[in-house]
mmCIF file of C-alpha atoms in Angstrom:
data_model
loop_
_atom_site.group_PDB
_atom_site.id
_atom_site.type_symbol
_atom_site.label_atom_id
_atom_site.label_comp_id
_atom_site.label_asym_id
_atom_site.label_seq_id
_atom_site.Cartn_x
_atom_site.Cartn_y
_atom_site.Cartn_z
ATOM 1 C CA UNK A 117 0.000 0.000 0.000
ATOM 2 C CA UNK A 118 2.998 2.675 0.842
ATOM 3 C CA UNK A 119 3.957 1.641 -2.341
ATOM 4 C CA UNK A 120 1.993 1.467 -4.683
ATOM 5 C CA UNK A 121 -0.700 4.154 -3.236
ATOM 6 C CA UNK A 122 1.909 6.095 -1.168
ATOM 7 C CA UNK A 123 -0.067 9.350 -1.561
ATOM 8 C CA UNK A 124 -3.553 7.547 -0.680
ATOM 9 C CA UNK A 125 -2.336 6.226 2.205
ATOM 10 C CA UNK A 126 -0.650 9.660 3.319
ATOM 11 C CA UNK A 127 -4.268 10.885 2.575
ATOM 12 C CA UNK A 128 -5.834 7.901 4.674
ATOM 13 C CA UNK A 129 -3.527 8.714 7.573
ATOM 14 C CA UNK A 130 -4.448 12.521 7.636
ATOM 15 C CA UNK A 131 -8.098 11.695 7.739
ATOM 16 C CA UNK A 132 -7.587 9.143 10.674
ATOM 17 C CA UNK A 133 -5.138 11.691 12.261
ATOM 18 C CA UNK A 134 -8.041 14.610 12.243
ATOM 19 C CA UNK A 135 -10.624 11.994 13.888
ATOM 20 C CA UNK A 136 -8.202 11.307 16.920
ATOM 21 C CA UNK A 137 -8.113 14.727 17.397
ATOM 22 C CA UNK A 138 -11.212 15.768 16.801
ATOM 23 C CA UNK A 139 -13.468 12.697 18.722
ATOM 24 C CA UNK A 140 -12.161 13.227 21.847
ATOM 25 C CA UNK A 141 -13.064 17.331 21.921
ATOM 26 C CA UNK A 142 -16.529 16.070 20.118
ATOM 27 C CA UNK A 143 -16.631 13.812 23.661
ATOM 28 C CA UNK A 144 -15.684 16.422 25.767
ATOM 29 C CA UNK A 145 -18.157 18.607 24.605
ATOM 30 C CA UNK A 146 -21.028 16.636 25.166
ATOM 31 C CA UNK A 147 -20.179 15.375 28.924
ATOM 32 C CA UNK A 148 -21.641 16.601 31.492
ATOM 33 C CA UNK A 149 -21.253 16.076 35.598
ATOM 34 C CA UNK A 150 -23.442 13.429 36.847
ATOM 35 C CA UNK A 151 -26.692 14.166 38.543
ATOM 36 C CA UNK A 152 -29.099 12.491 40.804
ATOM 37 C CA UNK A 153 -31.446 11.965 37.980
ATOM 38 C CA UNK A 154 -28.646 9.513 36.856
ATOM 39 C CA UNK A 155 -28.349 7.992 39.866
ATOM 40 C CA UNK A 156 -32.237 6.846 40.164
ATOM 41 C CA UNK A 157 -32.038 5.099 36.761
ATOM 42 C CA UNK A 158 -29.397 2.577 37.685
ATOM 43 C CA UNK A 159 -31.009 -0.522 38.632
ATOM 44 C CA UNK A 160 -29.556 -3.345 41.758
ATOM 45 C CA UNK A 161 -30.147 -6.401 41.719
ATOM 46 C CA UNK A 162 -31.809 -7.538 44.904
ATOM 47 C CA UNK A 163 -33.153 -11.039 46.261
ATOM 48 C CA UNK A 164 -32.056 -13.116 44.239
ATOM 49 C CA UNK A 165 -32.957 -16.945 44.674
ATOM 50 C CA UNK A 166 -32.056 -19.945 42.719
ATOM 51 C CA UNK A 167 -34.528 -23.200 42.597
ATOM 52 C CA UNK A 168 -33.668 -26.212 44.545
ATOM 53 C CA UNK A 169 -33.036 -28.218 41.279
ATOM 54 C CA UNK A 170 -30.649 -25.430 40.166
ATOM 55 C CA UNK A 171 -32.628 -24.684 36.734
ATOM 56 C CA UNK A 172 -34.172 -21.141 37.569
ATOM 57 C CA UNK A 173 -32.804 -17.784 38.671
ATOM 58 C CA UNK A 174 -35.658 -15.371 39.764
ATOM 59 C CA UNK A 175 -34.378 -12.041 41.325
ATOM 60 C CA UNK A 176 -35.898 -8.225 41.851
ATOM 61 C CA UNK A 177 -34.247 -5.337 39.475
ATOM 62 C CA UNK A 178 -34.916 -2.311 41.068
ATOM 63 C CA UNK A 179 -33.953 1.563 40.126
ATOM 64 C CA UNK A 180 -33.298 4.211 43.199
ATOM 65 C CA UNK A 181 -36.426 5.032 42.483
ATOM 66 C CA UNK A 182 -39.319 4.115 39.623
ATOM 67 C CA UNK A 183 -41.016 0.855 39.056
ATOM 68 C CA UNK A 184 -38.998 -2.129 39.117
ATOM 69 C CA UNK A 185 -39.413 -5.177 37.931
ATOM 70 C CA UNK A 186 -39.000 -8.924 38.848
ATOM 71 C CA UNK A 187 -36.781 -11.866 35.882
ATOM 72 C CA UNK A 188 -37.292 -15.156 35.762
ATOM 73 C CA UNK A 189 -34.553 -16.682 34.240
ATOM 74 C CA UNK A 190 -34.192 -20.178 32.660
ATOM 75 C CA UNK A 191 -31.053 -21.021 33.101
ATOM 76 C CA UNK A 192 -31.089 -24.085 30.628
ATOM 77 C CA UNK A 193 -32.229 -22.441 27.572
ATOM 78 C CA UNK A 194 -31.456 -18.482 29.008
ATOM 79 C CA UNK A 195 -34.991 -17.577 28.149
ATOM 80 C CA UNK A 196 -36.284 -14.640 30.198
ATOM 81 C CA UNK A 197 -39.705 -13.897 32.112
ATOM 82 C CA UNK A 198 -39.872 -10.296 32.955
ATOM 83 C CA UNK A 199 -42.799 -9.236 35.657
ATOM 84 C CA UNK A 200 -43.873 -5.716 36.481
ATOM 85 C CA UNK A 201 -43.025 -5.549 40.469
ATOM 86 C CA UNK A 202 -43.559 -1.915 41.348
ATOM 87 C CA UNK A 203 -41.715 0.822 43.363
ATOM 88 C CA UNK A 204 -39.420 0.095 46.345
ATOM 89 C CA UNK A 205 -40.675 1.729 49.730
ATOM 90 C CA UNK A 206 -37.751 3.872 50.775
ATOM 91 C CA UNK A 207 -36.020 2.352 54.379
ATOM 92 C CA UNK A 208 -37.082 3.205 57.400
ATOM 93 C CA UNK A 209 -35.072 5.835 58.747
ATOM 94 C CA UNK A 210 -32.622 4.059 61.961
ATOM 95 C CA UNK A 211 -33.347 5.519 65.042
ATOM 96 C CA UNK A 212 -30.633 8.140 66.371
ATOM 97 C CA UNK A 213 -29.103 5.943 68.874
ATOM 98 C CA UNK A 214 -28.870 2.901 65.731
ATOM 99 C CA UNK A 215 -25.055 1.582 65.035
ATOM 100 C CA UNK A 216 -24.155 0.359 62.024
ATOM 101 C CA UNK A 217 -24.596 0.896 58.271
ATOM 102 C CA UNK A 218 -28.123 2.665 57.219
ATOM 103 C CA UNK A 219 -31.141 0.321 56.654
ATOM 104 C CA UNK A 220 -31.513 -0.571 52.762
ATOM 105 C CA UNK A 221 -34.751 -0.751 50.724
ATOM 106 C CA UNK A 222 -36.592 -4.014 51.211
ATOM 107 C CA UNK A 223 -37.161 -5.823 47.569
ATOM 108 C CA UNK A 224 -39.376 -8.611 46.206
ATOM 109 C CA UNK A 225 -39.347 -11.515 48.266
ATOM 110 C CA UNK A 226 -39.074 -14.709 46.376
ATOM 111 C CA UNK A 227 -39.960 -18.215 46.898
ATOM 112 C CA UNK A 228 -39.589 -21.434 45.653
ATOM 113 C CA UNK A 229 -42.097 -24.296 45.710
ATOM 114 C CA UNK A 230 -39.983 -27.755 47.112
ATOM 115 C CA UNK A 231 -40.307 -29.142 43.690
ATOM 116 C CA UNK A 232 -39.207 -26.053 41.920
ATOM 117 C CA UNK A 233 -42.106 -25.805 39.904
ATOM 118 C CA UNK A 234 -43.662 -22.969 41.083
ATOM 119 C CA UNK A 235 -42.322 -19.537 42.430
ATOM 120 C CA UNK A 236 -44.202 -16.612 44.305
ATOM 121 C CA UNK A 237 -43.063 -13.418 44.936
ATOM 122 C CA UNK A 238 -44.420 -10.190 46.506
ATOM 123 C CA UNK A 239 -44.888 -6.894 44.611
ATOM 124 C CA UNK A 240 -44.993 -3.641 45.701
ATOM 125 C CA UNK A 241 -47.535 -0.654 44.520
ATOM 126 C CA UNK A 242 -46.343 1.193 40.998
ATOM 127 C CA UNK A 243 -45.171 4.406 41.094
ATOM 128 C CA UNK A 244 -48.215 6.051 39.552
ATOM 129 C CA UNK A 245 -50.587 4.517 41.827
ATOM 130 C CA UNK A 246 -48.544 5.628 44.859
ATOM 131 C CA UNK A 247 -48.387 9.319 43.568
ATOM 132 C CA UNK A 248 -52.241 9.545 42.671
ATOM 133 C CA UNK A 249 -53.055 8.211 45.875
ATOM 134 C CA UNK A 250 -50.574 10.565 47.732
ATOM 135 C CA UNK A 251 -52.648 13.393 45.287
ATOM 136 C CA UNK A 252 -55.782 12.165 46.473
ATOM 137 C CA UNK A 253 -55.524 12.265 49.866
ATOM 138 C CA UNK A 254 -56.702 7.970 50.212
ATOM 139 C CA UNK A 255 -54.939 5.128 51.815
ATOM 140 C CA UNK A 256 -51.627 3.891 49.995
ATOM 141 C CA UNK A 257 -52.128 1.286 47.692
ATOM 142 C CA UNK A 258 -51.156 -2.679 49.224
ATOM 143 C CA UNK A 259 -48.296 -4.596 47.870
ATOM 144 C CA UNK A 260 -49.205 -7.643 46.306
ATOM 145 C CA UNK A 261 -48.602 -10.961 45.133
ATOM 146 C CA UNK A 262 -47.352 -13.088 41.892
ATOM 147 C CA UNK A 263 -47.810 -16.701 41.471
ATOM 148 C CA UNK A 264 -45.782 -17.763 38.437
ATOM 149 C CA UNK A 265 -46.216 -21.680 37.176
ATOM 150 C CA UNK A 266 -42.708 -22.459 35.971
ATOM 151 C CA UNK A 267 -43.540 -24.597 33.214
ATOM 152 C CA UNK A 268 -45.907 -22.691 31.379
ATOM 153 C CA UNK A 269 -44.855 -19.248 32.651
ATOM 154 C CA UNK A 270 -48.989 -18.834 33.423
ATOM 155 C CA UNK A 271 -49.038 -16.000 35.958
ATOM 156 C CA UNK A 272 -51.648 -14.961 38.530
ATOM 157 C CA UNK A 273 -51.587 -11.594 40.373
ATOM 158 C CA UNK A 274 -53.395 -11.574 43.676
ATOM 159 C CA UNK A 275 -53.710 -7.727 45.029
ATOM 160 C CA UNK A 276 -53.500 -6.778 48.664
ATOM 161 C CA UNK A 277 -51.047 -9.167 49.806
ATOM 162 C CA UNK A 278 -50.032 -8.951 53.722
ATOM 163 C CA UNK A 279 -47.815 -12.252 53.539
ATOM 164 C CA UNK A 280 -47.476 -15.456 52.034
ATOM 165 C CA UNK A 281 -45.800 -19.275 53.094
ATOM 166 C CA UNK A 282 -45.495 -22.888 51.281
ATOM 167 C CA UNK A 283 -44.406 -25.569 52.975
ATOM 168 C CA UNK A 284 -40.420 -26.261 52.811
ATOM 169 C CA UNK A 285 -40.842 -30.226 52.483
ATOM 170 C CA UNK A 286 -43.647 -30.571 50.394
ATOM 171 C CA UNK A 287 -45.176 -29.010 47.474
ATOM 172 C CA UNK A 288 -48.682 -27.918 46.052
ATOM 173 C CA UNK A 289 -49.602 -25.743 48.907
ATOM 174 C CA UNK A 290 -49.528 -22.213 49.110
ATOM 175 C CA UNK A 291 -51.348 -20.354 51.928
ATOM 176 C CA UNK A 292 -51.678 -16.682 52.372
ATOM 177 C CA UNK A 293 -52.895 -13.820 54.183
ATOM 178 C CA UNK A 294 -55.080 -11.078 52.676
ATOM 179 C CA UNK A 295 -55.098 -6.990 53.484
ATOM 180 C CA UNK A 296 -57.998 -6.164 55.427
ATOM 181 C CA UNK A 297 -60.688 -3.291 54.021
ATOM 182 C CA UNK A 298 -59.308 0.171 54.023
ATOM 183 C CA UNK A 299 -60.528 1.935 56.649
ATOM 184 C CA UNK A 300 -63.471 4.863 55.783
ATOM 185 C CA UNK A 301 -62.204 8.345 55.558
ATOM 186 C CA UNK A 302 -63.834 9.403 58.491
ATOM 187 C CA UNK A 303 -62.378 6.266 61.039
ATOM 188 C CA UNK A 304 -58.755 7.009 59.751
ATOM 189 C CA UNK A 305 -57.328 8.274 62.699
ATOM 190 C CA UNK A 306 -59.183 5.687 65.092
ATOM 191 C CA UNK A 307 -58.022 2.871 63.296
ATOM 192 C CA UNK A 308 -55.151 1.171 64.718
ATOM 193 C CA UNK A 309 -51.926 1.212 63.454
ATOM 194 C CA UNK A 310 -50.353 -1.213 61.204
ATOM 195 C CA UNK A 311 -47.945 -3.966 62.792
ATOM 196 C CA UNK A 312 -44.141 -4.101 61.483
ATOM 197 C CA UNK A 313 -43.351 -6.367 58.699
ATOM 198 C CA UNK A 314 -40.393 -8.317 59.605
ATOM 199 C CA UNK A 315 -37.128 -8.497 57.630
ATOM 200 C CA UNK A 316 -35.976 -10.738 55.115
ATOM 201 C CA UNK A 317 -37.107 -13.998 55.301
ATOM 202 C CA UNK A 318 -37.894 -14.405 58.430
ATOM 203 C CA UNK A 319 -41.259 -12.923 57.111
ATOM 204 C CA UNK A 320 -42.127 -15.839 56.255
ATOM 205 C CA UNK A 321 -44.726 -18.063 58.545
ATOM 206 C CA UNK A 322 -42.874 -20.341 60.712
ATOM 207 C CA UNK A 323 -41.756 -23.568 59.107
ATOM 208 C CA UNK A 324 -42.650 -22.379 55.785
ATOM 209 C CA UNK A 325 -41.080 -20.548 53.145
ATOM 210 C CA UNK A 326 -43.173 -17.331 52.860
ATOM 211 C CA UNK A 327 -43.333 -13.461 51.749
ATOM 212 C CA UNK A 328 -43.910 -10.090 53.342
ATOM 213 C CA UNK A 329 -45.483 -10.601 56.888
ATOM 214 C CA UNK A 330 -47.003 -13.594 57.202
ATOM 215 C CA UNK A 331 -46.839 -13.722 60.698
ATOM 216 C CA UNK A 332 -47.611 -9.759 60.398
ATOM 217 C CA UNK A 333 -49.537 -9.200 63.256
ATOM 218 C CA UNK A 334 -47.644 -8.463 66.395
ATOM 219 C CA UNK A 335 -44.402 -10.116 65.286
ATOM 220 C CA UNK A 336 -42.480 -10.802 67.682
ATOM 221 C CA UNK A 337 -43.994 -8.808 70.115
ATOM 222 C CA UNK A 338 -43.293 -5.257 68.238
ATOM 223 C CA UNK A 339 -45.707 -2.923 67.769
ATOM 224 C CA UNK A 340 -49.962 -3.314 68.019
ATOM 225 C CA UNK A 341 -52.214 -6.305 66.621
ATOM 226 C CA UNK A 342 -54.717 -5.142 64.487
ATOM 227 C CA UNK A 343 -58.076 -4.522 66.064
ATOM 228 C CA UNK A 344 -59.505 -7.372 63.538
ATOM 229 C CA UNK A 345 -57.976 -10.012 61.730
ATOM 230 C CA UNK A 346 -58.318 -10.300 57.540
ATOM 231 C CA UNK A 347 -59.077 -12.846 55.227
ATOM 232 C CA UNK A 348 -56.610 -16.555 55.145
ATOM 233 C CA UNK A 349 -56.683 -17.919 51.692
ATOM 234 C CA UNK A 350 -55.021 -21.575 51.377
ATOM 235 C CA UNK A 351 -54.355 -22.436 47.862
ATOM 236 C CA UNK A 352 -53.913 -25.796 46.526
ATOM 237 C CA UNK A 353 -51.661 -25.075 43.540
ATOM 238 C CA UNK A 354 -52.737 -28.357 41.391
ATOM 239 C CA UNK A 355 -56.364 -26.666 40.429
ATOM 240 C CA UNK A 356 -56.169 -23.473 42.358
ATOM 241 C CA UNK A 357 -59.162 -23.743 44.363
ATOM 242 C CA UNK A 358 -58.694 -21.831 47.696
ATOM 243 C CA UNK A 359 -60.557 -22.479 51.006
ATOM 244 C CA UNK A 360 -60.713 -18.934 52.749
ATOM 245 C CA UNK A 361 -61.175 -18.555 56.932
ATOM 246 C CA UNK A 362 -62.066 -14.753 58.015
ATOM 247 C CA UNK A 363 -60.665 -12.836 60.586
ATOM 248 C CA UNK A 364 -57.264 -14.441 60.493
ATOM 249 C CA UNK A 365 -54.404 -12.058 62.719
ATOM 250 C CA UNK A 366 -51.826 -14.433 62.157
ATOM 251 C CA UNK A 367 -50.460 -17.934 60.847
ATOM 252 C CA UNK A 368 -47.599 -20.488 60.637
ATOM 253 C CA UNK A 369 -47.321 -23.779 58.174
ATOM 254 C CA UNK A 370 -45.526 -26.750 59.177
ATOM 255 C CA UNK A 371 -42.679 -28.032 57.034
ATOM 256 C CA UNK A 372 -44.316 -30.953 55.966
ATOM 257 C CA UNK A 373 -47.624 -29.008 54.977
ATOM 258 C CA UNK A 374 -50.116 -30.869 56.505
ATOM 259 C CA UNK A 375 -51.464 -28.290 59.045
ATOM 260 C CA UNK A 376 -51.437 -24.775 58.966
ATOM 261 C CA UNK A 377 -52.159 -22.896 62.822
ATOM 262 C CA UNK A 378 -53.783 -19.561 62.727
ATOM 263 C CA UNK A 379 -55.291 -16.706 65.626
ATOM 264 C CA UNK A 380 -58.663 -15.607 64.899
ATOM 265 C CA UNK A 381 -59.932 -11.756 65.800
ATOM 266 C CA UNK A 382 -63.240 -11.389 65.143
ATOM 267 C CA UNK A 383 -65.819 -8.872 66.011
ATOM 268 C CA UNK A 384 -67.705 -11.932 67.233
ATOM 269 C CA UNK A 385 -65.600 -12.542 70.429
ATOM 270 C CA UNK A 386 -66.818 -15.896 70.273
ATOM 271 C CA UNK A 387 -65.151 -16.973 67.452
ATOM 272 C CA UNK A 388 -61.734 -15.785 68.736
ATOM 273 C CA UNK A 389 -58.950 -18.088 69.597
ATOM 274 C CA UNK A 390 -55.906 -20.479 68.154
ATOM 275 C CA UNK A 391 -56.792 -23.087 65.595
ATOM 276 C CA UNK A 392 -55.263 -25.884 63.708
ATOM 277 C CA UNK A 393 -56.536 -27.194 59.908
ATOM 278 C CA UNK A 394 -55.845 -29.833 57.607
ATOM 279 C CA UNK A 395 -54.989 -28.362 54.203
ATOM 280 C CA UNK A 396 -57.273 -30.152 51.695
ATOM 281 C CA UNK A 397 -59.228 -32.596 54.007
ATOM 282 C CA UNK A 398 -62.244 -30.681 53.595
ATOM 283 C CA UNK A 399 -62.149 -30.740 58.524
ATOM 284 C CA UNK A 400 -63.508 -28.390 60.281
ATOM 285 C CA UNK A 401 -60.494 -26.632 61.816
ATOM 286 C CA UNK A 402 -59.669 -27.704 65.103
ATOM 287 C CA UNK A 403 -59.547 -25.143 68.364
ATOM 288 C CA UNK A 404 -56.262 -25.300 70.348
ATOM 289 C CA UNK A 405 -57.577 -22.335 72.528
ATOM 290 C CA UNK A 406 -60.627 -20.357 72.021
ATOM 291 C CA UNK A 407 -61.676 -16.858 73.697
#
């Protein structure tokens, strides 16, 4: 080429010579500082779980703030399920005596059926719907939940979530505990306050893997029980059908599935107490304490 095309190539080298020079001031020009509006579009990935047979990756991908969103990855054929999860609630701010690093944003909590053919996992409110609320002067809107068949990728949204379990030694069972009513405008300030949700997954019901609160009520002691109890849904996964008990406070799952132990608080004091049922053997529950 330098010798047989000498000038072209003295030509081609000028022209590349001009672009060195020239790109980087063309770059230079059009960067600018970063801002915080950069900062809230970068997404983490958060809660991340793999299946017990090793064949599915589902984690949370959140931004600092804006809707998120919840992937369900194959890992065998690295086709992707993408779910719409909502908007992060920002951490609660540590107390002033608190050690330690600063509290982070809780994410979707994801679980795994024991034969990895199912996963649930909570969502939280969208952006828009927290905003128009906020505008409107109502009650926040409830996370939720997402029950995602594995095989088909069939989904099925279930809104106003308080927690979820399934067992951790058997499959096809899925119980969990619904949001009460929103309280009228006018009761607002009598109604009680809200218990804690617990962290991680111990939010899960005892013995079972589980989702955002579903021992919720008075956890561990902290904080007030709600006045009345809400709605316990227990889900038999095969063919969906659902056998609902009212007025449910709180609830744990054994491992092996085969009873699930709730508190009752009704406005019927009569129908209070602890009781024990039989997941899909059609029993009455039985009492373990009543009053």
């Amino acid at each position: 080429l330098i010798m047989f095309h000498g000038r072209g190539f003295l030509r081609v080298s000028a022209c590349l010579l001009a672009a060195a020079v020239l790109l980087p001031m063309s770059l230079a020009q059009s960067q600018r500082p970063l801002n915080h509006g950069d900062y809230d579009s970068w997404r983490s990935i958060v809660g991340q779980k793999l299946s017990a047979d090793g064949k599915f990756l589902v984690y949370g991908l959140f931004p600092q703030e804006g809707d998120g969103e919840v992937v369900i990855r194959n890992l065998a054929t690295g086709k992707e399920q993408r779910e719409p999860a909502g908007q992060r609630p920002a951490p609660v701010p540590p107390a002033p005596d608190q050690e330690g690093p600063p509290p982070e944003a809780r994410g979707a909590t994801v679980t795994f059926s024991a034969d990895s053919r199912t996963v649930v996992f909570s969502t939280f409110p969208a952006k828009a719907e927290i905003d128009k609320a906020r505008k409107d002067k109502k009650p926040a809107p409830k996370e939720g939940m997402v029950i995602v068949d594995l095989a088909s990728g069939k989904t099925t949204r279930v809104e106003r979530v308080r927690g979820f379990a399934m067992p951790e030694k058997a499959s096809g069972l899925l119980v969990y505990l619904k949001e009460a009513p929103d309280a009228p405008a006018g009761d607002a300030e009598k109604a009680p306050a809200p218990p804690p949700k617990p962290e991680g997954d111990q939010q899960g019901g005892r013995g079972g893997r589980g989702g955002a609160a579903a021992g919720a009520a008075g956890a561990g002691g902290r904080g007030p029980r709600p006045e009345f109890g809400s709605d316990l849904v227990v889900r038999n996964l095969a063919d969906a059908s659902e056998r609902t008990i009212a007025d449910v406070v709180e609830f744990t799952l054994t491992e092996d599935g085969k009873l699930v132990v709730y508190a009752v608080s009704a406005h019927d004091s009569a129908k209070n107490g602890v009781f024990a049922l039989k997941p899909g053997s059609g029993d009455a529950p039985a009492a373990l304490a009543e009053g």
